[in-house]
Short mmCIF file of C-alpha atoms in Angstrom, two decimals:
data_model
loop_
_atom_site.label_atom_id
_atom_site.label_comp_id
_atom_site.label_asym_id
_atom_site.label_seq_id
_atom_site.Cartn_x
_atom_site.Cartn_y
_atom_site.Cartn_z
CA MET Y 1 89.70 60.08 84.45
CA SER Y 2 92.33 60.37 81.72
CA ASP Y 3 95.72 61.99 82.38
CA LEU Y 4 95.70 65.66 81.40
CA SER Y 5 99.46 65.99 80.77
CA GLY Y 6 101.27 68.41 78.50
CA SER Y 7 100.53 66.26 75.50
CA ALA Y 8 96.78 66.27 76.33
CA ILE Y 9 96.55 70.04 77.02
CA GLN Y 10 98.80 72.06 74.87
CA TRP Y 11 98.79 75.55 73.52
CA PHE Y 12 102.02 77.03 72.49
CA PRO Y 13 101.68 78.75 69.12
CA GLY Y 14 104.60 80.35 67.34
CA HIS Y 15 104.03 83.80 68.80
CA MET Y 16 104.83 82.38 72.29
CA THR Y 17 108.31 81.24 71.21
CA LYS Y 18 108.78 84.74 69.67
CA THR Y 19 107.67 86.36 72.99
CA LEU Y 20 110.27 84.39 75.10
CA ARG Y 21 113.05 85.48 72.66
CA LEU Y 22 111.84 89.13 72.93
CA MET Y 23 111.89 88.90 76.66
CA GLU Y 24 115.44 87.62 76.67
CA LYS Y 25 116.46 90.47 74.42
CA GLU Y 26 114.62 93.23 76.30
CA ILE Y 27 115.34 92.17 79.88
CA LYS Y 28 118.60 94.08 80.00
CA ASN Y 29 116.75 97.27 78.95
CA VAL Y 30 114.37 97.33 82.01
CA ASP Y 31 114.74 98.24 85.72
CA LEU Y 32 112.08 96.06 87.10
CA VAL Y 33 109.59 93.24 86.12
CA LEU Y 34 105.96 93.20 87.06
CA VAL Y 35 104.77 89.61 87.13
CA LEU Y 36 101.07 89.20 86.99
CA LEU Y 37 99.75 86.01 88.60
CA ASP Y 38 96.30 84.82 89.11
CA ALA Y 39 95.50 84.98 92.88
CA ARG Y 40 93.45 81.76 92.75
CA ILE Y 41 96.49 79.65 91.41
CA PRO Y 42 99.71 81.67 92.19
CA HIS Y 43 101.96 78.64 91.71
CA SER Y 44 100.40 77.31 88.48
CA SER Y 45 100.24 80.84 86.96
CA GLN Y 46 103.99 81.37 87.50
CA ASN Y 47 105.72 80.47 84.23
CA PRO Y 48 109.13 78.95 84.95
CA GLU Y 49 110.43 80.23 81.63
CA ILE Y 50 109.59 83.77 82.57
CA GLU Y 51 111.16 83.26 85.99
CA ARG Y 52 114.36 82.09 84.33
CA ILE Y 53 114.57 85.10 82.02
CA CYS Y 54 113.67 87.67 84.72
CA ARG Y 55 115.62 86.29 87.65
CA THR Y 56 118.41 88.98 87.32
CA LYS Y 57 115.94 91.83 87.89
CA PRO Y 58 113.93 93.03 90.86
CA ARG Y 59 110.41 91.47 90.59
CA LEU Y 60 107.11 92.68 91.86
CA TYR Y 61 104.45 89.90 91.88
CA LEU Y 62 100.97 91.08 91.50
CA LEU Y 63 98.28 88.64 92.59
CA ASN Y 64 95.53 89.81 90.26
CA LYS Y 65 91.87 88.94 90.45
CA ALA Y 66 92.20 88.88 94.24
CA ASP Y 67 88.47 89.50 94.55
CA LEU Y 68 87.95 86.01 93.17
CA ALA Y 69 90.39 84.34 95.60
CA ASP Y 70 90.17 83.38 99.32
CA PRO Y 71 91.61 86.48 101.10
CA ALA Y 72 93.16 84.50 103.93
CA VAL Y 73 95.08 82.28 101.43
CA THR Y 74 96.10 85.26 99.39
CA ARG Y 75 97.75 86.89 102.43
CA ARG Y 76 99.78 83.76 102.93
CA TRP Y 77 100.90 83.88 99.27
CA GLN Y 78 101.96 87.50 99.68
CA SER Y 79 104.30 86.49 102.44
CA ALA Y 80 105.60 83.48 100.49
CA LEU Y 81 106.36 85.58 97.42
CA THR Y 82 108.26 88.27 99.25
CA GLY Y 83 112.00 88.15 99.48
CA GLU Y 84 115.23 90.07 98.99
CA GLU Y 85 114.60 90.74 95.31
CA THR Y 86 110.90 90.30 95.24
CA ALA Y 87 107.77 91.90 96.62
CA CYS Y 88 104.08 90.95 96.30
CA ILE Y 89 100.79 92.74 96.47
CA ALA Y 90 97.23 91.65 95.81
CA LEU Y 91 94.80 93.64 93.62
CA SER Y 92 91.75 93.40 91.44
CA SER Y 93 92.55 95.25 88.21
CA LYS Y 94 88.93 95.69 87.32
CA LYS Y 95 88.31 97.92 90.37
CA ALA Y 96 88.95 101.61 89.61
CA GLY Y 97 92.20 102.90 91.21
CA ALA Y 98 93.35 99.40 92.30
CA ALA Y 99 96.66 99.60 90.50
CA GLY Y 100 97.53 102.79 92.40
CA ALA Y 101 99.00 100.65 95.16
CA VAL Y 102 101.59 99.35 92.69
CA LYS Y 103 103.50 102.59 92.12
CA PRO Y 104 104.79 103.00 95.75
CA GLN Y 105 105.92 99.34 95.65
CA ILE Y 106 107.83 100.04 92.41
CA ASP Y 107 109.57 103.05 93.97
CA LYS Y 108 110.38 101.05 97.04
CA ALA Y 109 111.86 98.10 95.10
CA LEU Y 110 113.98 100.54 93.06
CA ALA Y 111 114.96 102.87 95.90
CA PRO Y 112 118.77 102.20 95.39
CA LEU Y 113 118.52 102.79 91.65
CA LEU Y 114 116.52 105.97 92.11
CA ALA Y 115 118.95 107.26 94.68
CA ARG Y 116 121.86 106.71 92.24
CA ARG Y 117 119.98 108.62 89.54
CA LYS Y 118 119.35 111.48 92.01
CA GLU Y 119 123.10 111.70 92.77
CA LYS Y 120 123.85 111.91 89.05
CA GLY Y 121 121.10 114.50 88.45
CA MET Y 122 119.00 111.97 86.49
CA GLN Y 123 115.98 111.93 88.86
CA GLY Y 124 113.71 112.82 85.89
CA ALA Y 125 114.63 109.65 84.03
CA ARG Y 126 111.68 107.33 83.42
CA THR Y 127 111.67 103.91 85.06
CA ARG Y 128 111.51 101.12 82.50
CA ILE Y 129 109.25 98.22 83.48
CA MET Y 130 108.42 94.88 81.81
CA LEU Y 131 105.02 93.48 82.38
CA VAL Y 132 104.78 89.65 82.04
CA GLY Y 133 102.36 86.91 82.73
CA ILE Y 134 100.50 83.94 81.35
CA PRO Y 135 97.47 84.36 78.96
CA ASN Y 136 94.20 85.63 80.48
CA VAL Y 137 95.73 86.74 83.73
CA GLY Y 138 94.49 90.38 83.19
CA LYS Y 139 97.48 92.28 81.89
CA SER Y 140 95.54 94.48 79.59
CA THR Y 141 93.00 95.43 82.29
CA PHE Y 142 95.93 96.17 84.66
CA ILE Y 143 97.58 98.40 82.09
CA ASN Y 144 94.37 100.41 81.62
CA ASN Y 145 93.95 100.71 85.48
CA PHE Y 146 97.62 101.65 86.01
CA ALA Y 147 97.52 104.23 83.26
CA LYS Y 148 94.05 105.52 84.18
CA ALA Y 149 93.27 105.30 80.45
CA LYS Y 150 92.15 102.63 77.99
CA LEU Y 151 95.38 101.85 76.33
CA ALA Y 152 95.21 98.09 75.86
CA LYS Y 153 92.48 95.82 74.49
CA ALA Y 154 91.07 93.61 77.26
CA ALA Y 155 89.04 90.43 77.01
CA ASP Y 156 88.17 87.44 79.16
CA LYS Y 157 89.94 85.03 76.88
CA PRO Y 158 93.56 84.18 76.20
CA GLY Y 159 95.63 85.49 73.30
CA VAL Y 160 94.40 89.05 72.95
CA THR Y 161 97.78 90.63 73.08
CA ARG Y 162 100.09 89.33 70.34
CA GLY Y 163 103.05 91.68 70.14
CA LYS Y 164 105.22 93.69 72.46
CA GLN Y 165 104.26 97.35 73.01
CA TRP Y 166 105.99 100.18 74.82
CA ILE Y 167 103.54 102.38 76.76
CA SER Y 168 104.67 105.87 77.92
CA LEU Y 169 103.25 107.00 81.31
CA PRO Y 170 104.22 109.71 83.70
CA GLY Y 171 107.52 108.58 85.18
CA TYR Y 172 107.39 105.15 83.55
CA GLU Y 173 108.04 103.28 80.26
CA LEU Y 174 105.98 100.04 80.42
CA LEU Y 175 106.80 97.22 78.12
CA ASP Y 176 103.78 94.95 77.76
CA MET Y 177 104.64 91.43 76.68
CA PRO Y 178 102.02 88.94 75.26
CA GLY Y 179 100.82 86.21 77.63
CA VAL Y 180 102.94 83.11 77.34
CA LEU Y 181 102.68 79.53 78.55
CA TRP Y 182 105.47 76.98 78.65
CA LYS Y 183 106.04 74.20 76.17
CA LYS Y 184 105.40 71.22 78.39
CA PHE Y 185 103.48 70.88 81.68
CA GLU Y 186 105.36 68.30 83.72
CA ASP Y 187 102.59 68.37 86.33
CA PRO Y 188 99.05 67.71 85.11
CA THR Y 189 97.66 69.69 87.98
CA ILE Y 190 99.25 72.85 86.58
CA ALA Y 191 97.71 72.15 83.24
CA THR Y 192 94.17 71.70 84.64
CA ASN Y 193 94.55 74.76 86.94
CA LEU Y 194 95.38 76.86 83.88
CA ALA Y 195 92.37 75.40 82.06
CA PHE Y 196 90.07 76.32 85.03
CA ILE Y 197 90.91 79.98 84.84
CA GLY Y 198 90.72 80.17 81.00
CA SER Y 199 94.50 80.54 80.22
CA ILE Y 200 94.08 77.74 77.64
CA LYS Y 201 91.35 78.07 74.97
CA ASP Y 202 88.21 76.17 75.86
CA ASP Y 203 87.85 74.80 72.38
CA LEU Y 204 91.05 72.83 72.96
CA LEU Y 205 89.74 71.15 76.08
CA ASP Y 206 87.23 68.36 77.11
CA MET Y 207 84.98 70.52 79.19
CA GLU Y 208 83.34 67.62 80.98
CA GLU Y 209 86.78 66.40 82.11
CA ILE Y 210 87.80 69.91 83.14
CA ALA Y 211 84.55 70.35 85.07
CA MET Y 212 84.96 67.10 86.93
CA ARG Y 213 88.55 67.93 87.87
CA LEU Y 214 87.31 71.34 89.13
CA LEU Y 215 84.57 69.75 91.22
CA GLU Y 216 87.12 67.41 92.70
CA GLN Y 217 89.29 70.36 93.74
CA VAL Y 218 86.47 72.54 95.12
CA LYS Y 219 84.81 69.57 96.97
CA LEU Y 220 88.16 69.04 98.71
CA LEU Y 221 88.67 72.65 99.70
CA TYR Y 222 85.20 74.21 99.95
CA PRO Y 223 82.65 71.42 100.13
CA GLU Y 224 79.99 73.64 101.84
CA ARG Y 225 80.18 76.19 98.99
CA LEU Y 226 79.55 73.43 96.36
CA ALA Y 227 76.56 72.06 98.37
CA GLU Y 228 75.06 75.44 98.82
CA ARG Y 229 75.47 76.58 95.24
CA TYR Y 230 74.03 73.49 93.57
CA LYS Y 231 71.61 72.43 96.38
CA LEU Y 232 73.38 69.11 96.83
CA LYS Y 233 72.31 66.77 99.66
CA PRO Y 234 75.06 65.04 101.71
CA GLU Y 235 74.60 61.82 99.87
CA GLN Y 236 74.87 63.67 96.44
CA LEU Y 237 78.04 65.52 97.53
CA GLU Y 238 79.71 62.18 98.40
CA LYS Y 239 79.46 60.89 94.84
CA GLN Y 240 82.46 60.71 92.67
CA GLU Y 241 83.09 63.54 90.08
CA TYR Y 242 81.28 62.01 87.05
CA GLU Y 243 78.21 61.20 89.14
CA LEU Y 244 78.52 64.48 91.07
CA LEU Y 245 78.34 66.41 87.73
CA GLY Y 246 75.22 64.36 86.87
CA GLU Y 247 73.60 65.27 90.25
CA ILE Y 248 74.31 68.97 89.55
CA ALA Y 249 72.84 68.66 86.08
CA LYS Y 250 69.73 66.95 87.59
CA ASN Y 251 69.34 69.55 90.30
CA ARG Y 252 69.49 72.34 87.69
CA GLY Y 253 67.01 70.58 85.39
CA MET Y 254 69.55 70.12 82.59
CA ARG Y 255 68.31 67.20 80.45
CA ILE Y 256 68.43 66.19 76.90
CA SER Y 257 65.90 64.26 74.78
CA GLY Y 258 65.01 60.95 76.39
CA GLY Y 259 65.42 62.39 79.93
CA GLU Y 260 69.09 61.85 80.22
CA VAL Y 261 71.14 64.52 82.09
CA ASP Y 262 73.02 67.00 79.89
CA LEU Y 263 76.52 66.59 81.19
CA GLU Y 264 78.09 68.94 78.62
CA ARG Y 265 75.78 71.81 79.46
CA ALA Y 266 76.38 71.22 83.16
CA ALA Y 267 80.12 71.10 82.70
CA ILE Y 268 80.23 74.36 80.90
CA MET Y 269 77.98 75.98 83.54
CA VAL Y 270 80.21 74.72 86.40
CA VAL Y 271 83.43 76.11 84.82
CA ASP Y 272 81.71 79.41 83.98
CA GLU Y 273 80.36 79.85 87.47
CA PHE Y 274 83.74 79.16 88.99
CA ARG Y 275 85.29 81.82 86.80
CA GLY Y 276 82.54 84.21 87.65
CA CYS Y 277 83.03 83.68 91.38
CA LYS Y 278 79.50 82.21 91.76
CA LEU Y 279 81.02 79.74 94.25
CA GLY Y 280 82.43 82.62 96.21
CA PRO Y 281 86.16 83.49 96.48
CA VAL Y 282 88.09 80.28 95.95
CA SER Y 283 91.90 79.63 96.09
CA LEU Y 284 92.90 76.33 94.66
CA GLU Y 285 96.57 76.46 95.83
CA ARG Y 286 98.14 77.11 99.26
CA PRO Y 287 101.78 78.16 99.62
CA GLU Y 288 102.40 75.56 102.33
CA ASP Y 289 101.69 72.87 99.82
CA PHE Y 290 104.95 73.61 97.98
CA SER Y 291 108.19 72.77 99.64
CA SER Y 292 110.27 74.75 97.22
CA ALA Y 293 109.86 78.34 96.00
CA PRO Y 294 106.66 78.80 93.99
CA ALA Y 295 108.80 79.91 90.99
CA SER Y 296 109.62 76.24 90.26
CA GLN Y 297 107.53 73.20 89.72
CA GLU Y 298 109.47 71.01 92.09
CA GLY Y 299 107.13 71.52 95.06
CA ASN Y 300 104.18 70.02 93.24
CA GLU Y 301 105.80 67.03 91.68
#
């Protein structure tokens, strides 16, 4: 298979450069940063540029789409992402009331600040929060859940939010920033993981290549799920990714004229079914696989 490096998968339009500049300008005006990560790939969905800009502020990591991830692995990520200046909770923003667990964590993280405000008679002052993340991580859905109102446009594709917006909520001022990737993916695994979850537009990708990479990952971590979903016999499951995709197409009756298997159709189906949790809750990254803090890419190089 070809090397999916930053030059092969790239999506960094002009508005992303503008977003990073806005973050650098606005970071001094906020009390805390909410960092939305995808619970299936917490390391790959952690933008090092965002981490650099926000490192001076308390950060609350939100492992979103936790219903799509392996619960046991998610619990380990929560421990790994919790530190002196950081906390981490898992949630599924599409579930009503799920974001309610975030507010107590915000108050806990900002307890010293809130205490100082109380001493100065400023306890009514609103907490200013910046919400950041990569494209398609579910920020708009989270905002609507957090606010208990439809304030942001949500869609299952990257690039919906294009400009910053301040949202006033009881006790909070929330600054929503557009999803932003980084300019170059040093590690091709990060690029492919982002492609799996839809953070890079599908029309920029070779979907057969992406599907084969995904099958390689899932076969390594959850082979029984793969076999069950696609009715694969042991000898079929043992095949390499290109042939395995062909076996899946064959089992699903996906053929083109002349009787050949329709690999393109099968590839799109495999990726869509992963995103839709048809393979069950799947986590593609484990915290113990990274020797350094998940905020950097060093542990996966």
